[in-house]
PDB file of C-alpha atoms in Angstrom:
ATOM      1  CA  ASP A 274     -28.382   5.354   4.931  1.00  0.00           C
ATOM      2  CA  VAL A 275     -27.187   1.628   5.499  1.00  0.00           C
ATOM      3  CA  SER A 276     -29.129   0.485   2.443  1.00  0.00           C
ATOM      4  CA  LEU A 277     -27.247   2.697   0.051  1.00  0.00           C
ATOM      5  CA  CYS A 278     -24.491   0.020  -0.476  1.00  0.00           C
ATOM      6  CA  GLN A 279     -26.940  -2.609  -1.490  1.00  0.00           C
ATOM      7  CA  ARG A 280     -28.742  -0.238  -3.904  1.00  0.00           C
ATOM      8  CA  GLN A 281     -25.249   0.430  -5.482  1.00  0.00           C
ATOM      9  CA  ASP A 282     -24.290  -3.306  -5.623  1.00  0.00           C
ATOM     10  CA  ALA A 283     -26.347  -6.222  -4.617  1.00  0.00           C
ATOM     11  CA  ASN A 284     -23.318  -8.045  -3.231  1.00  0.00           C
ATOM     12  CA  SER A 285     -22.343  -5.332  -0.869  1.00  0.00           C
ATOM     13  CA  TYR A 286     -23.498  -4.226   2.653  1.00  0.00           C
ATOM     14  CA  CYS A 287     -22.799  -1.342   4.979  1.00  0.00           C
ATOM     15  CA  ASN A 288     -20.111  -2.050   7.538  1.00  0.00           C
ATOM     16  CA  LEU A 289     -21.415  -0.502  10.630  1.00  0.00           C
ATOM     17  CA  GLN A 290     -18.062  -0.083  12.265  1.00  0.00           C
ATOM     18  CA  ASP A 291     -16.729   2.371   9.789  1.00  0.00           C
ATOM     19  CA  TYR A 292     -19.855   2.946   7.642  1.00  0.00           C
ATOM     20  CA  LYS A 293     -18.265   2.049   4.443  1.00  0.00           C
ATOM     21  CA  CYS A 294     -19.453  -0.366   1.864  1.00  0.00           C
ATOM     22  CA  ALA A 295     -18.011  -3.838   1.983  1.00  0.00           C
ATOM     23  CA  CYS A 296     -18.533  -7.006  -0.025  1.00  0.00           C
ATOM     24  CA  VAL A 297     -20.448  -9.985   1.233  1.00  0.00           C
ATOM     25  CA  GLU A 298     -18.542 -13.318   1.810  1.00  0.00           C
ATOM     26  CA  GLY A 299     -17.251 -14.864  -1.387  1.00  0.00           C
ATOM     27  CA  TYR A 300     -16.840 -11.456  -3.130  1.00  0.00           C
ATOM     28  CA  HIS A 301     -14.047  -8.729  -3.283  1.00  0.00           C
ATOM     29  CA  MET A 302     -14.117  -5.153  -4.138  1.00  0.00           C
ATOM     30  CA  ASP A 303     -12.369  -4.069  -7.321  1.00  0.00           C
ATOM     31  CA  GLU A 304     -10.802  -0.639  -8.217  1.00  0.00           C
ATOM     32  CA  SER A 305     -14.131   0.814  -9.139  1.00  0.00           C
ATOM     33  CA  SER A 306     -15.890  -0.334  -5.889  1.00  0.00           C
ATOM     34  CA  LEU A 307     -17.850  -3.159  -7.395  1.00  0.00           C
ATOM     35  CA  CYS A 308     -18.110  -6.450  -5.614  1.00  0.00           C
ATOM     36  CA  LEU A 309     -16.897  -9.372  -7.874  1.00  0.00           C
ATOM     37  CA  SER A 310     -16.919 -13.021  -7.260  1.00  0.00           C
ATOM     38  CA  ASN A 311     -13.638 -14.616  -5.838  1.00  0.00           C
ATOM     39  CA  ILE A 312     -11.422 -17.099  -7.453  1.00  0.00           C
ATOM     40  CA  GLY A 313     -12.948 -20.307  -6.143  1.00  0.00           C
ATOM     41  CA  SER A 314     -16.529 -19.289  -6.485  1.00  0.00           C
ATOM     42  CA  ALA A 315     -19.150 -21.136  -8.448  1.00  0.00           C
ATOM     43  CA  CYS A 316     -19.412 -20.723 -12.285  1.00  0.00           C
ATOM     44  CA  MET A 317     -21.384 -22.163 -15.116  1.00  0.00           C
ATOM     45  CA  GLU A 318     -18.946 -21.152 -17.965  1.00  0.00           C
ATOM     46  CA  ASN A 319     -15.553 -19.734 -18.633  1.00  0.00           C
ATOM     47  CA  ALA A 320     -17.014 -16.193 -19.093  1.00  0.00           C
ATOM     48  CA  ASP A 321     -18.240 -16.310 -15.531  1.00  0.00           C
ATOM     49  CA  CYS A 322     -14.562 -16.563 -14.545  1.00  0.00           C
ATOM     50  CA  GLU A 323     -12.857 -14.438 -17.129  1.00  0.00           C
ATOM     51  CA  ILE A 324     -14.772 -11.410 -15.759  1.00  0.00           C
ATOM     52  CA  LEU A 325     -12.741 -11.943 -12.589  1.00  0.00           C
ATOM     53  CA  ASP A 326      -9.440 -12.592 -14.355  1.00  0.00           C
ATOM     54  CA  SER A 327      -8.503 -13.392 -17.908  1.00  0.00           C
ATOM     55  CA  LEU A 328      -6.194 -16.092 -16.444  1.00  0.00           C
ATOM     56  CA  SER A 329      -8.973 -17.985 -14.931  1.00  0.00           C
ATOM     57  CA  TYR A 330     -11.456 -20.575 -16.205  1.00  0.00           C
ATOM     58  CA  CYS A 331     -14.489 -22.647 -15.137  1.00  0.00           C
ATOM     59  CA  THR A 332     -13.512 -26.126 -14.123  1.00  0.00           C
ATOM     60  CA  VAL A 333     -15.624 -29.271 -14.728  1.00  0.00           C
ATOM     61  CA  GLU A 334     -16.587 -28.917 -11.016  1.00  0.00           C
ATOM     62  CA  ASN A 335     -17.961 -25.590 -11.773  1.00  0.00           C
ATOM     63  CA  ILE A 336     -15.437 -23.596  -9.770  1.00  0.00           C
ATOM     64  CA  CYS A 337     -13.459 -20.611 -11.061  1.00  0.00           C
ATOM     65  CA  SER A 338      -9.727 -21.492 -11.015  1.00  0.00           C
ATOM     66  CA  CYS A 339      -6.529 -20.135 -12.274  1.00  0.00           C
ATOM     67  CA  TYR A 340      -4.999 -21.761 -15.321  1.00  0.00           C
ATOM     68  CA  PRO A 341      -2.083 -24.060 -14.778  1.00  0.00           C
ATOM     69  CA  GLY A 342       1.141 -22.236 -14.057  1.00  0.00           C
ATOM     70  CA  TYR A 343      -0.858 -19.416 -12.219  1.00  0.00           C
ATOM     71  CA  SER A 344      -2.049 -19.015  -8.682  1.00  0.00           C
ATOM     72  CA  ALA A 345      -4.804 -17.128  -6.968  1.00  0.00           C
ATOM     73  CA  ILE A 346      -3.503 -14.063  -5.153  1.00  0.00           C
ATOM     74  CA  GLY A 347      -5.887 -12.480  -2.775  1.00  0.00           C
ATOM     75  CA  SER A 348      -9.444 -13.047  -3.750  1.00  0.00           C
ATOM     76  CA  GLY A 349      -9.624 -12.331  -7.525  1.00  0.00           C
ATOM     77  CA  MET A 350      -6.317 -12.266  -9.312  1.00  0.00           C
ATOM     78  CA  CYS A 351      -4.254 -14.946 -10.890  1.00  0.00           C
ATOM     79  CA  MET A 352      -0.529 -14.388 -11.045  1.00  0.00           C
ATOM     80  CA  VAL A 353       2.197 -16.410 -12.707  1.00  0.00           C
ATOM     81  CA  LEU A 354       4.051 -18.719 -10.280  1.00  0.00           C
ATOM     82  CA  GLY A 355       7.500 -17.739  -9.589  1.00  0.00           C
ATOM     83  CA  LEU A 356       6.745 -14.071  -8.721  1.00  0.00           C
ATOM     84  CA  PRO A 357      10.119 -12.280  -8.534  1.00  0.00           C
ATOM     85  CA  GLY A 358      10.437 -10.086 -11.505  1.00  0.00           C
ATOM     86  CA  ILE A 359       6.753 -10.154 -12.535  1.00  0.00           C
ATOM     87  CA  ASP A 360       5.370  -6.946 -14.049  1.00  0.00           C
ATOM     88  CA  CYS A 361       3.299  -5.347 -11.279  1.00  0.00           C
ATOM     89  CA  THR A 362       2.751  -1.907 -12.758  1.00  0.00           C
ATOM     90  CA  SER A 363      -0.960  -2.612 -13.582  1.00  0.00           C
ATOM     91  CA  ALA A 364      -1.621  -3.972  -9.998  1.00  0.00           C
ATOM     92  CA  PRO A 365       1.029  -2.515  -7.517  1.00  0.00           C
ATOM     93  CA  SER A 366      -0.831  -3.910  -4.470  1.00  0.00           C
ATOM     94  CA  VAL A 367      -0.336  -7.500  -5.599  1.00  0.00           C
ATOM     95  CA  CYS A 368       3.248  -7.482  -4.364  1.00  0.00           C
ATOM     96  CA  ARG A 369       2.177  -6.788  -0.742  1.00  0.00           C
ATOM     97  CA  ALA A 370      -0.638  -9.286  -1.047  1.00  0.00           C
ATOM     98  CA  ILE A 371       1.897 -12.016  -2.023  1.00  0.00           C
ATOM     99  CA  ASP A 372       4.663 -10.935   0.503  1.00  0.00           C
ATOM    100  CA  PHE A 373       4.073  -8.054   3.014  1.00  0.00           C
ATOM    101  CA  ASN A 374       7.774  -7.216   2.816  1.00  0.00           C
ATOM    102  CA  SER A 375       7.688  -6.587  -0.943  1.00  0.00           C
ATOM    103  CA  GLU A 376       6.688  -3.629  -3.045  1.00  0.00           C
ATOM    104  CA  CYS A 377       6.194  -2.722  -6.682  1.00  0.00           C
ATOM    105  CA  ARG A 378       8.982  -0.769  -8.191  1.00  0.00           C
ATOM    106  CA  GLU A 379       7.428   1.324 -10.793  1.00  0.00           C
ATOM    107  CA  ASP A 380      10.699   2.104 -12.589  1.00  0.00           C
ATOM    108  CA  SER A 381      11.178  -1.690 -13.264  1.00  0.00           C
ATOM    109  CA  GLY A 382       7.589  -2.974 -12.876  1.00  0.00           C
ATOM    110  CA  ALA A 383       9.001  -5.856 -10.640  1.00  0.00           C
ATOM    111  CA  CYS A 384       8.107  -6.947  -7.096  1.00  0.00           C
ATOM    112  CA  LEU A 385      11.106  -6.451  -4.982  1.00  0.00           C
ATOM    113  CA  CYS A 386      11.952  -6.844  -1.206  1.00  0.00           C
ATOM    114  CA  ARG A 387      11.654  -3.656   0.679  1.00  0.00           C
TER     115      ARG A 387
END
């Protein structure tokens, strides 16, 4: 049933190529399969952005943005600039999102070249 995705999350649809739920443009899927707004999306107040990432805020232009010193990685995560050595244990996929040839070393919690 292709409408199942939208019944579970209004910002999703059924991808008819692989019959899996996907997020509409401007949204990304989190670990629990919910579609959340992207950094760079419209907001009314800081709380709208903090749901995406605690390191983001609502600008005077009403756009979710990362705080100074942080950069948007992928669609919905703000990471500190100067990535080598960051603690990636809570989001191991961030390393490959930043640099395809890096990986998260769980023993050190750092993004390192493969």
